PDB file of C-alpha atoms in Angstrom:
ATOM      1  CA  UNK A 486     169.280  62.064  10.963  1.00 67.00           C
ATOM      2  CA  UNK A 487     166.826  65.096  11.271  1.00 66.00           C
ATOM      3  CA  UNK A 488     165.476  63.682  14.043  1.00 72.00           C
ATOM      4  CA  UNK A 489     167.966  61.572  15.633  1.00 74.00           C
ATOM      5  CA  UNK A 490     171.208  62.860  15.205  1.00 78.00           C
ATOM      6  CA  UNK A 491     173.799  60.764  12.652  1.00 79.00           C
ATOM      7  CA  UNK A 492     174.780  57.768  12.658  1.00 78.00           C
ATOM      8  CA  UNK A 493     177.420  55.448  11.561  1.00 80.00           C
ATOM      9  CA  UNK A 494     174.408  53.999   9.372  1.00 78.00           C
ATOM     10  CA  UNK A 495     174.475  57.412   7.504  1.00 75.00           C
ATOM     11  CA  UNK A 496     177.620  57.537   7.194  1.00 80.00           C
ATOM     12  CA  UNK A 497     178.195  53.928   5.911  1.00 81.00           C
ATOM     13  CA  UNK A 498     175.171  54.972   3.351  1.00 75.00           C
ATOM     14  CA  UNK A 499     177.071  58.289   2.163  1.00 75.00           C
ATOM     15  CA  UNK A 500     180.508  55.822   1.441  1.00 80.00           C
ATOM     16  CA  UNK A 501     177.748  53.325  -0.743  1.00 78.00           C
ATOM     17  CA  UNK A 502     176.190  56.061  -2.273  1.00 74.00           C
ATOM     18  CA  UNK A 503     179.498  57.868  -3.272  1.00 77.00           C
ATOM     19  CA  UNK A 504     180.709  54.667  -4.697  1.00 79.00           C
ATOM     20  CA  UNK A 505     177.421  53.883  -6.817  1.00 73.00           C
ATOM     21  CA  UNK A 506     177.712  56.927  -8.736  1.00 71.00           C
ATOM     22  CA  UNK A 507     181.462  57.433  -9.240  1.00 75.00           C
ATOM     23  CA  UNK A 508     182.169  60.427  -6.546  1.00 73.00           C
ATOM     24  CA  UNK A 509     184.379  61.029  -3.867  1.00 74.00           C
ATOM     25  CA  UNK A 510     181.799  61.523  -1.347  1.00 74.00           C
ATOM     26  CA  UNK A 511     177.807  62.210  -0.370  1.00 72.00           C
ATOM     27  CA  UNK A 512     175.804  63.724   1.982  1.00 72.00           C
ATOM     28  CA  UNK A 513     172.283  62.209   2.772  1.00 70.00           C
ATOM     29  CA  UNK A 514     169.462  64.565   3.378  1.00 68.00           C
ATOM     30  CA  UNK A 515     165.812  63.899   4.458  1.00 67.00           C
ATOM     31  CA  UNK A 516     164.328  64.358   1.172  1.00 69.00           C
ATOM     32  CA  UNK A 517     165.189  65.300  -1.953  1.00 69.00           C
ATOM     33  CA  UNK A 518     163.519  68.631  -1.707  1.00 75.00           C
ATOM     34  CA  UNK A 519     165.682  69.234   1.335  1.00 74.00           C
ATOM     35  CA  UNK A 520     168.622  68.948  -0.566  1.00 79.00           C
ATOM     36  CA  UNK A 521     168.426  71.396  -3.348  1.00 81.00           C
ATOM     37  CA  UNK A 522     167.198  74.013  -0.946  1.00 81.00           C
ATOM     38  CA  UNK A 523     170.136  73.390   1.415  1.00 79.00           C
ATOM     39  CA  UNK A 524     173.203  72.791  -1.469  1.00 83.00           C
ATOM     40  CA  UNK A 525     171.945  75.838  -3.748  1.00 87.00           C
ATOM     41  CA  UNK A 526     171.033  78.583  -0.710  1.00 86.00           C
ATOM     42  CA  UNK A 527     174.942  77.223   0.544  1.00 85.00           C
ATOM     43  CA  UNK A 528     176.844  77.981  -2.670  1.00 85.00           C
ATOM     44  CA  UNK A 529     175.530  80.688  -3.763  1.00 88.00           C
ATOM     45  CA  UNK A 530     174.864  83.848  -1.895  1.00 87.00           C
ATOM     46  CA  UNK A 531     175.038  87.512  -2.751  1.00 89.00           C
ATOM     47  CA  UNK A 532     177.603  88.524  -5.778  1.00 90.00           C
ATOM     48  CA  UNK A 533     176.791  85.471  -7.028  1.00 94.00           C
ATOM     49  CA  UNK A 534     174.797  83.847  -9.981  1.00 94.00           C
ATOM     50  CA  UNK A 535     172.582  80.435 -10.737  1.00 95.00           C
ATOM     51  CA  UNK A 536     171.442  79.410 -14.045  1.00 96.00           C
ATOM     52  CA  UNK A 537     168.480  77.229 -14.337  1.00 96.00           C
ATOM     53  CA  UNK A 538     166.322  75.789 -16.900  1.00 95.00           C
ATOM     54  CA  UNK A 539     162.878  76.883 -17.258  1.00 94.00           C
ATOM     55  CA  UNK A 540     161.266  74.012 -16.216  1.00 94.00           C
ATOM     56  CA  UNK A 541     163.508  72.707 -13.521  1.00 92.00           C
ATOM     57  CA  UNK A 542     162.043  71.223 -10.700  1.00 89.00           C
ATOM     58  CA  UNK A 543     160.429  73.571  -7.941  1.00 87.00           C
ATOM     59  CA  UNK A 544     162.963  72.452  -5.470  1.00 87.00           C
ATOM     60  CA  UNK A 545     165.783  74.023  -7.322  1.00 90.00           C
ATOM     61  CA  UNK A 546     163.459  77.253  -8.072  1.00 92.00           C
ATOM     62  CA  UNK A 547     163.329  77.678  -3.909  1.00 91.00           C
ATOM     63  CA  UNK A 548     167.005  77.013  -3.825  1.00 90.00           C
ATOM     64  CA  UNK A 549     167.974  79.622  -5.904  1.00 92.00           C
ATOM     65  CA  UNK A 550     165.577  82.019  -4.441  1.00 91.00           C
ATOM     66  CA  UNK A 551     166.727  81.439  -0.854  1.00 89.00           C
ATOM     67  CA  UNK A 552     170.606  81.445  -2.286  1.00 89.00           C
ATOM     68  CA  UNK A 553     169.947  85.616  -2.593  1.00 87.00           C
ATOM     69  CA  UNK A 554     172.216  85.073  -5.578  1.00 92.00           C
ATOM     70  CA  UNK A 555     171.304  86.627  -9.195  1.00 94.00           C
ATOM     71  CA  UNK A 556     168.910  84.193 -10.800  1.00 96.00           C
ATOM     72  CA  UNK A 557     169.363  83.297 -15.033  1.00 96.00           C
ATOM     73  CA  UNK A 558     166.922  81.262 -16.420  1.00 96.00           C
ATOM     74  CA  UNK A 559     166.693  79.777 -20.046  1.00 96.00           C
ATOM     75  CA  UNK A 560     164.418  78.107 -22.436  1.00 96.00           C
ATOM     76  CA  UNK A 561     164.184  74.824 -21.945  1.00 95.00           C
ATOM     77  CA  UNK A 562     167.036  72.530 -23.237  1.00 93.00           C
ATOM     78  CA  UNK A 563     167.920  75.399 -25.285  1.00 95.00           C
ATOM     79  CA  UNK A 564     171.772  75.579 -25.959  1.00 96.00           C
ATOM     80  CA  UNK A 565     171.817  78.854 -27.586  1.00 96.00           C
ATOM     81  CA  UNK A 566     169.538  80.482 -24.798  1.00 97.00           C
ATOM     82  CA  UNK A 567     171.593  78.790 -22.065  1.00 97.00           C
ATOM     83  CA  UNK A 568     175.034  80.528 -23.227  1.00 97.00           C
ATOM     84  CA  UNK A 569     173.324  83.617 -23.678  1.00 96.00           C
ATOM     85  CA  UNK A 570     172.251  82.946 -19.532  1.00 96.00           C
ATOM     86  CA  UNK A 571     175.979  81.736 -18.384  1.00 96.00           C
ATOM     87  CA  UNK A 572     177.286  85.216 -20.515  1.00 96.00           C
ATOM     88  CA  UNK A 573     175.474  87.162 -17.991  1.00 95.00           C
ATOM     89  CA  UNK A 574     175.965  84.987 -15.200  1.00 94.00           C
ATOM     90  CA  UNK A 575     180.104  85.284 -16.192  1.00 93.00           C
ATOM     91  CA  UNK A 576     179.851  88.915 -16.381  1.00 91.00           C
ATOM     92  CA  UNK A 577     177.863  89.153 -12.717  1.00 84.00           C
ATOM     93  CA  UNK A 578     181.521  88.754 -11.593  1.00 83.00           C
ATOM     94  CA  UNK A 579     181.025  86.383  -8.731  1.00 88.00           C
ATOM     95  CA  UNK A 580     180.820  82.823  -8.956  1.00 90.00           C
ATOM     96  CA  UNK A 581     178.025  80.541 -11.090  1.00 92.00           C
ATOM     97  CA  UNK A 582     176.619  77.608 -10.823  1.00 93.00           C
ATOM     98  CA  UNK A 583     174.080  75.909 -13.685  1.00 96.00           C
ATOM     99  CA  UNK A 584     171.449  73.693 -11.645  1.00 94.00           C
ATOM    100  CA  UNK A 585     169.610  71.296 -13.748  1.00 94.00           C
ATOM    101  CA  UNK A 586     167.130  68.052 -13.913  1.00 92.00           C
ATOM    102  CA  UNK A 587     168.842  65.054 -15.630  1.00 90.00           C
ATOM    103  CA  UNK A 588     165.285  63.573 -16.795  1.00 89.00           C
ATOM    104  CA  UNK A 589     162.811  66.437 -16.646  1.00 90.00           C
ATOM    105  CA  UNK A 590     159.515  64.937 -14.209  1.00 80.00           C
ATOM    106  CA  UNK A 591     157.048  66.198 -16.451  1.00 82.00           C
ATOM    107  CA  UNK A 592     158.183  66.166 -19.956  1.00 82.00           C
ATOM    108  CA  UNK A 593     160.167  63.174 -19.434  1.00 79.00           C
ATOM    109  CA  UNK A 594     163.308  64.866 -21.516  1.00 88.00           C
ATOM    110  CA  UNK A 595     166.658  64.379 -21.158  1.00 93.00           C
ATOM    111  CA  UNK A 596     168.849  67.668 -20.147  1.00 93.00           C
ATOM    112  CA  UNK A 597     171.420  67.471 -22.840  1.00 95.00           C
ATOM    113  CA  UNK A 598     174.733  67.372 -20.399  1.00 95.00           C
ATOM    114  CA  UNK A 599     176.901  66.354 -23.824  1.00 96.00           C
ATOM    115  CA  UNK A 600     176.314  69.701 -24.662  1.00 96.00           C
ATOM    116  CA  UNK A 601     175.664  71.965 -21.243  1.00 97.00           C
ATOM    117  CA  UNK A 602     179.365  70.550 -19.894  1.00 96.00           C
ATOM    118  CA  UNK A 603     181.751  72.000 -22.536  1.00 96.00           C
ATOM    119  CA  UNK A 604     179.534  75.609 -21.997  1.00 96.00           C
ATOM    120  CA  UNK A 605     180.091  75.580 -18.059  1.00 95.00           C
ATOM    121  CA  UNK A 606     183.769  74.833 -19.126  1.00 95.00           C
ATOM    122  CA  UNK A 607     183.222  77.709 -21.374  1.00 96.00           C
ATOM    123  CA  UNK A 608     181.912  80.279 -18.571  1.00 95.00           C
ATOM    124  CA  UNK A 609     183.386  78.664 -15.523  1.00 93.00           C
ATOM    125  CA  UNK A 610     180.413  77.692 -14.248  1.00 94.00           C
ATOM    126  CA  UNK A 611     179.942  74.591 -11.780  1.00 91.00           C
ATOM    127  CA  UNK A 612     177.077  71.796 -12.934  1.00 93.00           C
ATOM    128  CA  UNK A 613     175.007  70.188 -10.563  1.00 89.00           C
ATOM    129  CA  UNK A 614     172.559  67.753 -12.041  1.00 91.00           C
ATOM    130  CA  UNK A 615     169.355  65.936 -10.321  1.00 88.00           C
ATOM    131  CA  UNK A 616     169.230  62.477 -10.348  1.00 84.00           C
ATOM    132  CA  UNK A 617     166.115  62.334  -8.632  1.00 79.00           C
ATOM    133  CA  UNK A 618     163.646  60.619 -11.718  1.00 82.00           C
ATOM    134  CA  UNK A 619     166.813  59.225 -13.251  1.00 81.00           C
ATOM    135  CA  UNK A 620     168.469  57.183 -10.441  1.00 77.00           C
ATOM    136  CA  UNK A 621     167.769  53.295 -10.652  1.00 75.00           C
ATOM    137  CA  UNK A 622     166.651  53.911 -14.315  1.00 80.00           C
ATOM    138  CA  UNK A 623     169.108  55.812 -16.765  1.00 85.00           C
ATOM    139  CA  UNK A 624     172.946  54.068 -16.908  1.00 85.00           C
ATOM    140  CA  UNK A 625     174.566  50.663 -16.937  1.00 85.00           C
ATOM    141  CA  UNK A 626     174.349  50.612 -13.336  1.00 81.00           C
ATOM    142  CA  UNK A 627     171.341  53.088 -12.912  1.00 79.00           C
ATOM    143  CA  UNK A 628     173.615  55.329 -11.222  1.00 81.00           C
ATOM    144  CA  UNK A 629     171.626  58.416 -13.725  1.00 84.00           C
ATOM    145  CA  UNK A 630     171.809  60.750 -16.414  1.00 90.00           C
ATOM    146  CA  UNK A 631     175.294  61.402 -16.068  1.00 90.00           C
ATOM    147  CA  UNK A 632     176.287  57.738 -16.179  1.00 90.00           C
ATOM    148  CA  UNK A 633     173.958  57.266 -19.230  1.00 92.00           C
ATOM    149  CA  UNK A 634     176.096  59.790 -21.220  1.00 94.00           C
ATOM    150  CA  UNK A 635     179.388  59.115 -19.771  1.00 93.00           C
ATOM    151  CA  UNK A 636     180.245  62.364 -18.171  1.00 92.00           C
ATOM    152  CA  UNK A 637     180.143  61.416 -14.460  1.00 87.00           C
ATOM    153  CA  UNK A 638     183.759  62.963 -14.040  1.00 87.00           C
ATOM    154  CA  UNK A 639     182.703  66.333 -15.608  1.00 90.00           C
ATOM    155  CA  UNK A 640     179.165  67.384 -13.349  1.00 88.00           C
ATOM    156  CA  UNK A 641     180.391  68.956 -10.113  1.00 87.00           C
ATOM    157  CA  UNK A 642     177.374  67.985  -8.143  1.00 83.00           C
ATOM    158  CA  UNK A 643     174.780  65.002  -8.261  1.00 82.00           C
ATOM    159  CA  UNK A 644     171.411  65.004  -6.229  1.00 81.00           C
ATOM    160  CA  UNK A 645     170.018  61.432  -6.184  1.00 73.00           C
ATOM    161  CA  UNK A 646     166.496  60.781  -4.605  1.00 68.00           C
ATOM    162  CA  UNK A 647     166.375  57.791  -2.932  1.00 61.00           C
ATOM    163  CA  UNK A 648     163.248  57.870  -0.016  1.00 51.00           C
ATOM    164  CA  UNK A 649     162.468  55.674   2.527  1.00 34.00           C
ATOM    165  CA  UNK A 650     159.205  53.569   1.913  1.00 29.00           C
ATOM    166  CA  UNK A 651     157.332  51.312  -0.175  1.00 31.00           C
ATOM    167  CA  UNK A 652     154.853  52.834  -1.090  1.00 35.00           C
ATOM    168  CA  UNK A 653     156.615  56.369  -2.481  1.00 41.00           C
ATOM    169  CA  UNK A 654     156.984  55.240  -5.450  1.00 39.00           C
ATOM    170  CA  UNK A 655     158.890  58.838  -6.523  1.00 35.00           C
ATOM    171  CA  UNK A 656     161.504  58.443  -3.891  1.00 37.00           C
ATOM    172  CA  UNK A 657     162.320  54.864  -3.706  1.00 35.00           C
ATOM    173  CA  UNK A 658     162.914  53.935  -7.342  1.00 33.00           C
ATOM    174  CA  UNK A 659     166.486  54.016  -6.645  1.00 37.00           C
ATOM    175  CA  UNK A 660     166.188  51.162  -4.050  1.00 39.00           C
ATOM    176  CA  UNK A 661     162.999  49.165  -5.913  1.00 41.00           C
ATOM    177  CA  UNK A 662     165.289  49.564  -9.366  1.00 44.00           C
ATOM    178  CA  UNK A 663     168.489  47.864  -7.065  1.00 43.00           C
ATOM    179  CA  UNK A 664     166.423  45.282  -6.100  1.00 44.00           C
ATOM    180  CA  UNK A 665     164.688  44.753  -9.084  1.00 47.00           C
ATOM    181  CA  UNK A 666     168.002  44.087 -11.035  1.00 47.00           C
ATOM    182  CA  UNK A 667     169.671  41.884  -8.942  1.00 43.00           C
ATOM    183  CA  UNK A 668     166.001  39.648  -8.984  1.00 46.00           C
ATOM    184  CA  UNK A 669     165.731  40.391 -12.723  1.00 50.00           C
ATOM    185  CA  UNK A 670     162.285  41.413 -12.236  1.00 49.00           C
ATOM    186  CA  UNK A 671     160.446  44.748 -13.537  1.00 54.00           C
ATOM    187  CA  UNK A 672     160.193  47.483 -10.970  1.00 51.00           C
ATOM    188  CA  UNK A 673     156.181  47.690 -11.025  1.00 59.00           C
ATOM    189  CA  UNK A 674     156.187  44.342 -10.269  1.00 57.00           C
ATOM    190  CA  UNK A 675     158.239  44.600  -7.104  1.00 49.00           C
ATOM    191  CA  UNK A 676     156.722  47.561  -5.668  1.00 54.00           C
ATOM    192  CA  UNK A 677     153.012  45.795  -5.779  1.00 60.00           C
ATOM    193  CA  UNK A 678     154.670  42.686  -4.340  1.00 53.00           C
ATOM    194  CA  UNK A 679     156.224  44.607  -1.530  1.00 50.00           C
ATOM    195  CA  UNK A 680     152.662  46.682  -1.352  1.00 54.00           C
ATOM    196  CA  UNK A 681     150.773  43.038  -1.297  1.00 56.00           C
ATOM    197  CA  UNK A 682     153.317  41.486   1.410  1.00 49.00           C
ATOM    198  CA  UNK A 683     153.316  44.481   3.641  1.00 45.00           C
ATOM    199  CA  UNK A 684     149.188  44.723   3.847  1.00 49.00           C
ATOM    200  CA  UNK A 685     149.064  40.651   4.385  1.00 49.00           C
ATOM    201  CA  UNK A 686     147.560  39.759   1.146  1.00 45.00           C
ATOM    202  CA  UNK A 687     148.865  37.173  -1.168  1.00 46.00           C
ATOM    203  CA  UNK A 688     151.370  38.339  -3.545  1.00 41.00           C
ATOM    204  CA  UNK A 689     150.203  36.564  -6.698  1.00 44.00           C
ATOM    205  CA  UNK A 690     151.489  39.493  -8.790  1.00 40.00           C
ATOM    206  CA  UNK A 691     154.507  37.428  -9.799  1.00 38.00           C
ATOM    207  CA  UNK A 692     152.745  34.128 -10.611  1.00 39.00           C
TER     208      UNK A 692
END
């Protein structure tokens, strides 16, 4: 789309997409990255406020700096410490958003959204969670965090990672995971048998 201008492939995509995880509609970006820069920098701007975990993913740091919009940040997973954040972001006096991981890449955590939704409530603050290491893996369906604790209906915005090639593993365990479920086999297995049957060897990974 970058490159090439849309097409009623992305389009198609965006109606899947929406479907899979429950939401009225999606927008595809290039990457992942791409997409918390451009959401965050367009909701928030000047008079406003975003609230962010400590150890959300560098994507969603640059978004918020680009936004120009008052930055809150929090301990991580820290309930107490986040309402103390959304108190100041409430009292900024323009509009808030809380932008958070729904599996944290490097501690592997959960964010707590059973507890984070009834504070935005609290505040008035939108939620927008990123799917982008939960996708294929957390839910009945895999659809992410949010499906895994039942509060699709109650986060605002989802980001959801899916990539484009075999061999990135980060951005195409959405499609591997798909796959993977509907061939009950294990995702690690499918991405090297993909890997082995794209560089001509013999896949003997399943045998």
């Amino acid at each position: 789309r970058f490159l090439n201008g849309n097409l009623d492939l992305h389009e198609r995509l965006e109606v899947d997409l929406a479907r899979l995880v429950g939401k009225e509609a999606a927008l595809v970006f290039s990457t992942g990255f791409h997409v918390n820069l451009g959401i965050i920098s367009s909701l928030i701007g000047k008079g406003d406020a975003v609230v962010i975990d400590k150890l959300d993913h560098a994507s969603i740091v640059d978004g918020a700096l680009l936004s120009h919009g008052t930055i809150y940040r929090y301990r991580h997973n820290d309930i107490a410490d986040l309402e103390k954040a959304l108190q100041k972001a409430h009292h900024h006096g323009g509009g808030s958003l809380l932008a958070v991981d729904g599996v944290f890449s490097m501690e592997g955590d959960l964010a707590d959204l059973p507890r984070i939704i009834p504070m935005c409530r609290k505040y008035g603050a939108r939620l927008m969670v990123d799917e982008a290491h939960s996708i294929g893996v957390m839910g009945a369906t895999g659809a992410g965090t949010h499906e895994h604790f039942g509060v699709t209906k109650d986060v605002d915005l989802l980001i959801e990672a899916i990539g484009g090639t075999a061999k990135d593993k980060g951005k195409n365990i959405f499609a591997l995971g798909l796959i993977a479920r509907i061939f009950d086999l294990d995702v690690p297995k499918l991405e090297a048998l993909i890997t082995e049957r794209f560089s001509g060897r013999d896949p003997s990974v399943l045998k």
